[in-house]
Coordinates of C-alpha atoms and ligand atoms in Angstrom, one line a residue:
M1 CA 31.1 -26.0 128.8
L2 CA 35.0 -25.2 129.3
K3 CA 35.7 -28.2 129.6
H4 CA 33.9 -29.1 126.2
L5 CA 35.2 -26.9 124.5
S6 CA 39.2 -27.6 125.5
A7 CA 38.3 -31.0 124.1
I8 CA 38.4 -29.0 121.0
Y9 CA 40.5 -26.6 121.3
E10 CA 44.1 -25.5 122.8
D11 CA 44.1 -23.1 125.1
K12 CA 45.4 -20.1 123.6
Q13 CA 42.4 -20.5 120.9
I14 CA 39.8 -20.0 123.7
L15 CA 39.2 -16.4 125.5
I16 CA 36.8 -16.8 128.8
D17 CA 34.7 -13.8 129.7
E18 CA 36.5 -11.4 127.1
P19 CA 34.9 -8.0 126.3
M20 CA 33.5 -7.9 122.6
K21 CA 34.5 -4.2 122.3
N22 CA 38.1 -6.0 121.9
H23 CA 36.6 -7.8 119.0
T24 CA 33.9 -5.4 116.9
T25 CA 35.2 -2.1 114.9
F26 CA 32.7 -0.2 116.7
K27 CA 34.7 -0.8 120.1
V28 CA 31.8 -1.6 122.0
G29 CA 30.2 -4.6 123.4
G30 CA 30.0 -6.0 127.0
N31 CA 31.7 -9.7 127.9
A32 CA 31.3 -13.2 125.8
D33 CA 31.0 -15.9 128.3
F34 CA 33.4 -17.8 125.7
I35 CA 35.4 -16.8 122.4
V36 CA 36.9 -19.5 120.5
F37 CA 39.3 -18.9 117.0
P38 CA 39.1 -22.1 115.2
E39 CA 41.5 -23.1 112.5
T40 CA 39.6 -25.5 111.0
K41 CA 36.2 -26.3 109.3
E42 CA 36.3 -29.8 111.8
Q43 CA 36.6 -27.4 115.0
L44 CA 34.0 -25.0 114.1
V45 CA 31.4 -27.4 113.1
L46 CA 32.5 -29.2 116.5
T47 CA 31.4 -26.5 118.5
L48 CA 28.2 -25.9 116.3
Q49 CA 27.2 -29.1 117.4
L50 CA 28.5 -28.8 120.9
A51 CA 26.2 -25.6 121.5
K52 CA 22.9 -27.5 120.2
K53 CA 24.0 -30.5 122.3
E54 CA 24.4 -28.2 125.4
Q55 CA 21.8 -25.6 124.0
I56 CA 23.7 -22.8 124.3
F57 CA 23.5 -19.8 121.9
C58 CA 26.3 -19.4 119.6
I59 CA 27.5 -16.8 117.4
V60 CA 29.7 -16.7 114.4
L61 CA 31.5 -13.3 113.9
G62 CA 34.4 -12.7 111.6
N63 CA 35.8 -9.0 111.8
G64 CA 32.7 -7.5 113.9
S65 CA 32.5 -4.6 111.8
N66 CA 29.1 -4.7 110.6
V67 CA 27.8 -5.6 114.3
L68 CA 26.8 -3.6 117.4
V69 CA 27.1 -6.3 120.4
S70 CA 25.0 -4.9 123.4
D71 CA 26.8 -3.5 127.0
D72 CA 25.2 -7.3 128.5
G73 CA 27.4 -9.0 126.1
I74 CA 26.9 -12.1 124.8
R75 CA 25.8 -15.5 127.2
G76 CA 27.1 -18.5 125.2
I77 CA 29.8 -19.2 122.6
V78 CA 31.2 -16.6 119.9
I79 CA 32.9 -18.2 117.3
C80 CA 35.4 -15.9 115.4
T81 CA 36.5 -17.0 111.8
L82 CA 39.7 -14.8 112.1
N83 CA 42.2 -18.1 112.1
M84 CA 40.5 -19.3 108.5
K85 CA 42.3 -17.9 106.2
K86 CA 43.3 -20.4 103.5
I87 CA 42.8 -18.9 100.2
W88 CA 44.3 -20.4 96.7
A89 CA 43.7 -19.4 92.8
D90 CA 43.5 -22.1 90.2
K91 CA 43.3 -20.1 86.4
N92 CA 40.1 -17.8 87.1
V93 CA 38.7 -18.8 90.1
I94 CA 40.2 -17.7 93.5
T95 CA 38.4 -20.1 96.6
A96 CA 38.8 -18.4 100.0
S97 CA 38.2 -19.6 103.5
C98 CA 35.3 -17.2 105.5
G99 CA 37.9 -15.8 107.6
V100 CA 40.0 -14.2 104.9
S101 CA 40.0 -10.8 105.2
M102 CA 38.4 -8.6 102.0
A103 CA 41.5 -7.4 101.6
S104 CA 43.6 -9.9 101.1
L105 CA 41.0 -11.4 99.0
S106 CA 41.2 -8.3 96.5
A107 CA 45.3 -8.5 96.8
T108 CA 45.4 -12.5 96.2
A109 CA 43.0 -11.2 93.0
R110 CA 45.0 -8.4 91.5
E111 CA 48.4 -10.6 92.2
N112 CA 46.9 -13.4 89.9
G113 CA 45.8 -10.7 87.3
L114 CA 42.8 -11.2 88.6
S115 CA 39.9 -8.6 87.7
G116 CA 36.3 -8.5 89.6
L117 CA 37.1 -7.7 93.4
E118 CA 38.4 -4.5 92.9
F119 CA 35.5 -2.9 94.8
A120 CA 36.0 -5.3 97.9
S121 CA 39.5 -3.8 99.1
G122 CA 38.4 -1.5 101.3
I123 CA 35.8 -3.1 103.0
P124 CA 37.0 -4.3 106.3
G125 CA 35.2 -7.7 107.0
T126 CA 35.7 -11.1 106.3
V127 CA 34.8 -13.5 103.4
G128 CA 32.2 -15.2 105.6
G129 CA 30.8 -11.8 107.2
G130 CA 30.6 -10.7 103.4
I131 CA 28.7 -13.5 101.9
Y132 CA 26.4 -14.2 104.7
M133 CA 25.7 -9.6 103.8
N134 CA 26.2 -9.8 100.1
A135 CA 29.0 -6.9 101.0
G136 CA 29.5 -4.2 97.8
A137 CA 31.0 -0.8 97.3
Y138 CA 30.7 1.4 94.0
G139 CA 28.5 -0.3 92.0
G140 CA 30.1 -3.9 92.4
A141 CA 29.0 -6.5 95.2
L142 CA 30.6 -10.4 95.9
S143 CA 27.3 -11.6 94.3
D144 CA 28.7 -10.3 90.8
C145 CA 31.8 -13.2 91.4
A146 CA 30.5 -15.6 93.9
Q147 CA 29.7 -18.9 92.4
K148 CA 29.6 -21.3 94.8
T149 CA 29.4 -21.3 98.5
L150 CA 30.1 -24.5 100.8
C151 CA 28.5 -23.4 104.3
V152 CA 26.8 -25.3 107.4
T153 CA 23.7 -25.5 109.2
K154 CA 23.9 -25.3 113.0
D155 CA 23.3 -28.8 113.9
G156 CA 26.7 -29.4 111.5
K157 CA 25.0 -30.2 108.4
L158 CA 27.5 -29.2 105.3
I159 CA 25.7 -27.9 101.9
T160 CA 26.8 -26.3 98.9
F161 CA 25.3 -23.5 97.3
I162 CA 26.0 -23.0 93.3
G163 CA 24.9 -19.4 91.4
D164 CA 20.9 -18.4 92.0
E165 CA 20.7 -21.1 94.8
Q166 CA 22.9 -18.4 97.2
K167 CA 19.9 -16.0 96.5
F168 CA 21.4 -12.6 96.7
G169 CA 20.1 -9.4 97.1
Y170 CA 20.8 -5.9 98.5
R171 CA 22.8 -7.0 101.7
K172 CA 20.5 -10.3 101.3
S173 CA 21.7 -13.8 100.8
V174 CA 20.2 -17.4 101.2
F175 CA 22.8 -17.7 104.4
A176 CA 21.6 -14.4 106.0
E177 CA 17.8 -15.8 105.5
Q178 CA 18.4 -19.5 106.8
D179 CA 21.1 -19.0 109.2
L180 CA 23.7 -20.5 107.8
I181 CA 27.2 -20.6 108.6
V182 CA 29.4 -20.1 105.4
L183 CA 32.7 -22.2 105.6
E184 CA 34.4 -21.4 101.8
T185 CA 33.7 -19.3 99.0
E186 CA 34.7 -19.6 95.2
F187 CA 34.9 -16.7 93.3
L188 CA 34.8 -16.4 89.3
L189 CA 36.9 -13.7 87.9
Q190 CA 38.1 -12.0 85.1
E191 CA 41.3 -11.9 83.4
G192 CA 42.4 -8.5 84.1
K193 CA 45.5 -5.8 83.6
G194 CA 47.8 -5.8 87.2
Q195 CA 48.3 -2.6 86.5
E196 CA 44.8 -1.2 85.9
I197 CA 43.9 -3.3 88.7
S198 CA 45.9 -2.1 91.1
D199 CA 44.8 1.5 89.6
L200 CA 41.0 1.2 90.5
M201 CA 41.9 -0.2 93.5
N202 CA 43.6 2.7 95.0
E203 CA 41.3 5.3 93.3
L204 CA 38.2 3.4 95.3
N205 CA 40.2 3.7 98.6
A206 CA 41.2 7.2 97.6
R207 CA 37.3 8.2 97.3
R208 CA 36.8 5.9 100.6
R209 CA 39.4 7.9 102.4
D210 CA 38.2 11.1 101.4
K211 CA 34.1 10.5 102.0
Q212 CA 34.3 8.2 105.7
P213 CA 35.6 8.8 108.7
L214 CA 37.7 6.0 108.8
D215 CA 39.8 7.1 111.9
K216 CA 36.4 6.6 114.1
P217 CA 35.2 3.6 115.2
S218 CA 32.2 2.5 113.6
A219 CA 30.5 -0.5 112.0
G220 CA 30.4 1.3 108.2
S221 CA 26.7 2.6 106.9
T222 CA 24.8 2.3 109.7
F223 CA 21.0 2.0 107.8
K224 CA 20.1 0.5 104.6
R225 CA 19.3 2.7 101.7
P226 CA 15.7 2.8 101.8
E227 CA 14.5 2.8 97.9
G228 CA 15.1 6.0 96.2
Y229 CA 16.9 7.5 98.8
F230 CA 20.2 7.5 100.6
A231 CA 20.1 7.2 104.2
G232 CA 23.3 9.8 104.6
K233 CA 21.3 12.3 102.8
L234 CA 18.2 12.3 104.4
I235 CA 19.7 12.2 108.2
E236 CA 21.7 15.2 106.9
D237 CA 18.8 17.1 105.6
A238 CA 16.8 16.0 109.0
G239 CA 19.9 18.4 110.4
L240 CA 21.0 15.5 112.6
K241 CA 25.1 15.5 111.4
G242 CA 26.8 15.9 114.6
F243 CA 23.7 14.8 116.9
R244 CA 25.3 13.2 119.9
V245 CA 24.3 10.8 122.7
G246 CA 27.3 10.2 125.6
G247 CA 30.4 9.3 123.2
A248 CA 28.7 8.0 119.8
C249 CA 27.2 10.7 117.2
V250 CA 26.2 10.8 113.5
S251 CA 29.6 11.3 111.5
E252 CA 30.0 15.2 110.7
K253 CA 32.3 13.5 107.7
H254 CA 29.5 11.6 106.5
A255 CA 26.3 11.1 107.9
G256 CA 25.1 8.1 106.9
F257 CA 27.9 6.7 109.5
V258 CA 27.4 6.7 113.6
V259 CA 30.6 6.9 115.1
N260 CA 32.2 6.2 118.6
D261 CA 34.6 8.9 118.8
K262 CA 34.1 9.7 122.6
N263 CA 34.2 5.8 124.2
G264 CA 31.1 5.4 123.8
N265 CA 28.9 2.4 124.6
A266 CA 26.3 0.3 123.1
N267 CA 23.9 2.3 124.4
D268 CA 24.7 5.7 123.0
I269 CA 25.1 4.3 119.6
I270 CA 21.2 2.9 120.1
S271 CA 20.2 5.7 120.9
V272 CA 21.5 7.9 118.3
M273 CA 20.1 5.6 115.8
K274 CA 16.9 5.3 117.2
H275 CA 16.8 9.6 117.4
C276 CA 17.9 9.4 113.4
Q277 CA 15.0 6.2 112.4
D278 CA 12.3 8.8 114.4
T279 CA 13.2 12.3 113.1
V280 CA 13.9 10.8 109.3
L281 CA 10.6 9.0 109.7
E282 CA 8.8 12.3 111.1
K283 CA 10.1 14.6 108.6
F284 CA 10.2 12.8 105.4
G285 CA 7.7 9.5 105.9
V286 CA 10.7 7.2 105.3
K287 CA 11.4 4.3 107.3
L288 CA 15.1 4.0 108.1
E289 CA 16.3 -0.1 108.6
P290 CA 19.5 -0.8 110.5
E291 CA 22.5 -2.3 108.1
I292 CA 24.4 -3.0 111.0
R293 CA 23.4 -6.3 112.7
L294 CA 22.2 -6.1 116.9
I295 CA 23.7 -8.6 118.9
G296 CA 22.5 -9.2 122.4
T297 CA 19.7 -7.4 124.5
F298 CA 18.9 -3.2 123.9
P299 CA 16.7 -0.8 126.0
K300 CA 13.4 -0.8 124.2
Ligands
FAD1 C1 34.6 1.7 107.9 C2 33.5 0.5 107.4 C3 33.6 0.6 106.2 C4 32.6 -0.2 105.5 N1 32.1 0.0 104.2 C5 31.4 -1.2 103.4 C6 31.4 -1.4 102.3 O1 31.2 -1.1 101.1 N2 30.5 -2.1 101.8 C7 29.6 -3.0 102.9 O2 29.0 -3.9 102.1 N3 29.7 -3.1 103.9 C8 31.4 -2.2 104.0 N4 31.3 -2.0 106.3 C9 30.3 -3.1 106.8 C10 31.1 -4.2 107.1 O3 32.5 -4.3 106.9 C11 30.8 -5.6 105.7 O4 29.3 -5.8 106.0 C12 31.3 -7.0 106.0 O5 30.9 -7.6 104.9 C13 31.5 -7.7 107.6 O6 32.4 -8.6 107.6 P1 32.5 -9.1 109.2 O7 33.5 -10.1 108.9 O8 33.2 -8.1 109.9 O9 31.1 -9.7 109.6 P2 30.9 -9.3 111.1 O10 30.4 -7.9 111.4 O11 31.8 -10.1 112.1 O12 29.6 -9.9 110.8 C14 28.5 -9.7 110.4 C15 27.2 -10.5 109.9 O13 27.9 -11.7 109.0 C16 27.3 -13.2 110.1 N5 28.6 -13.6 110.1 C17 30.0 -13.4 110.0 N6 31.1 -14.3 109.5 C18 29.8 -15.3 109.2 C19 30.5 -16.9 108.3 N7 31.4 -17.3 108.3 N8 29.0 -17.6 108.0 C20 27.6 -16.8 108.5 N9 27.8 -15.7 109.2 C21 28.5 -14.8 109.2 C22 27.6 -12.7 111.8 O14 27.0 -13.2 112.4 C23 26.4 -11.2 111.2 O15 25.4 -11.4 111.8 C24 32.4 -1.1 106.0 C25 32.5 -1.4 107.9 C26 33.6 0.0 108.3 C27 33.8 -0.3 109.6

C-alpha cells in the first residue's frame, strides 16, 4: 500500500502506524495504518479510487473534533483534509475548501464585511466536517448560508449539490446520508458592518468560554439534543455531573460534554457515555443519541 500511496504523495504527506490521539480533540484513539494529507482535490480523489480498487477501508477527517476513535485504531487509510485550505471571496459569496477551519471561514467573512457566519467562529472544526454534520451554534447553522457544495463519491465521481439538494437538518446532510466527501462549499452572505460582526463574534466566543470546558480535551456536545429536551440538563438532573470512568468524566462545568481530563482512553469515554444513556433512559425515558461519530470497534 505504501508504494501506491507514494505514487500520489510526497513522503512528508504520509504518516504510517500513527496514533489517532494526535489527530483528535478528545486526544484518544489507537494507531491508524496510514494517514495522508492531500493538498489538492486530485490527490484526495486518487486516494479514494486507490482504496476502492484495493478494497481498503478509508475515512476522511478534518480536525477530528467530532469523533471518538477506538483504542484499536483504524485498519486502513485516514485522509486528513487540513492541508486543503483554499478560500476566496467574490462579492457576497465565500468559497472554501473542505480543510479550511471554521475560524478562518468566519474571519474571512468579517474581513470582507460579510455577516452570517459569526456563530461558526468558535466551532473547532473544518468546513468539510461542518457541512457533513451541519454544524451550528447560538441559533445559526451552516445550512443558513451554504448555497452550493462540490463533493465526490467514494468511487471518485464529482457531484454538485445546490440549495435544498444538500438536505440539511439538525446535524444532518445529504453528505452524511449518502457517505459523500465534501470538497468545497460556497457560502452566500449578507453585507454587514465590520465592527458589529466582530462584536457578535466576541460575544458568542465569550459565552462559549464561560459555559464550556474548553480547557479539557472533548469533542464538544457528546449527545444530540433530544426533541423537547437538552441532553446536558437531563444528564445533570440524573446526578451525573462529574461521573467518572478512568480518565474520562462528565464535565463539572457543562454536563453535555464528556471530557478526557486525566489521560483516559476511548473505552473510558464510551463507558461514561453508555452510563449516561442508560441512566437518562431509566430516569426520564429519554433516549440520548451520540452527536459524535464513533470510528472503529468498541466493546459491547
Ligand atoms: C470544544 C468544542 C466545541 C464544539 N462546539 C460545537 C458547536 O457549537 N456546534 C457544532 O455543531 N459542533 C461543535 N463541536 C463539534 C465539531 O467541532 C463540529 O461537529 C465540526 O463540524 C467537526 O468538524 P471536523 O473537521 O473536526 O470534523 P471531524 O471530527 O474530523 O469529522 C466529523 C465527521 O465528519 C466527517 N468528515 C470530515 N470531513 C469531511 C469531508 N470533507 N467530507 C465528508 N465528511 C467529512 C468525518 O468522517 C466524521 O464522520 C465542538 C467540538 C469541540 C471540541
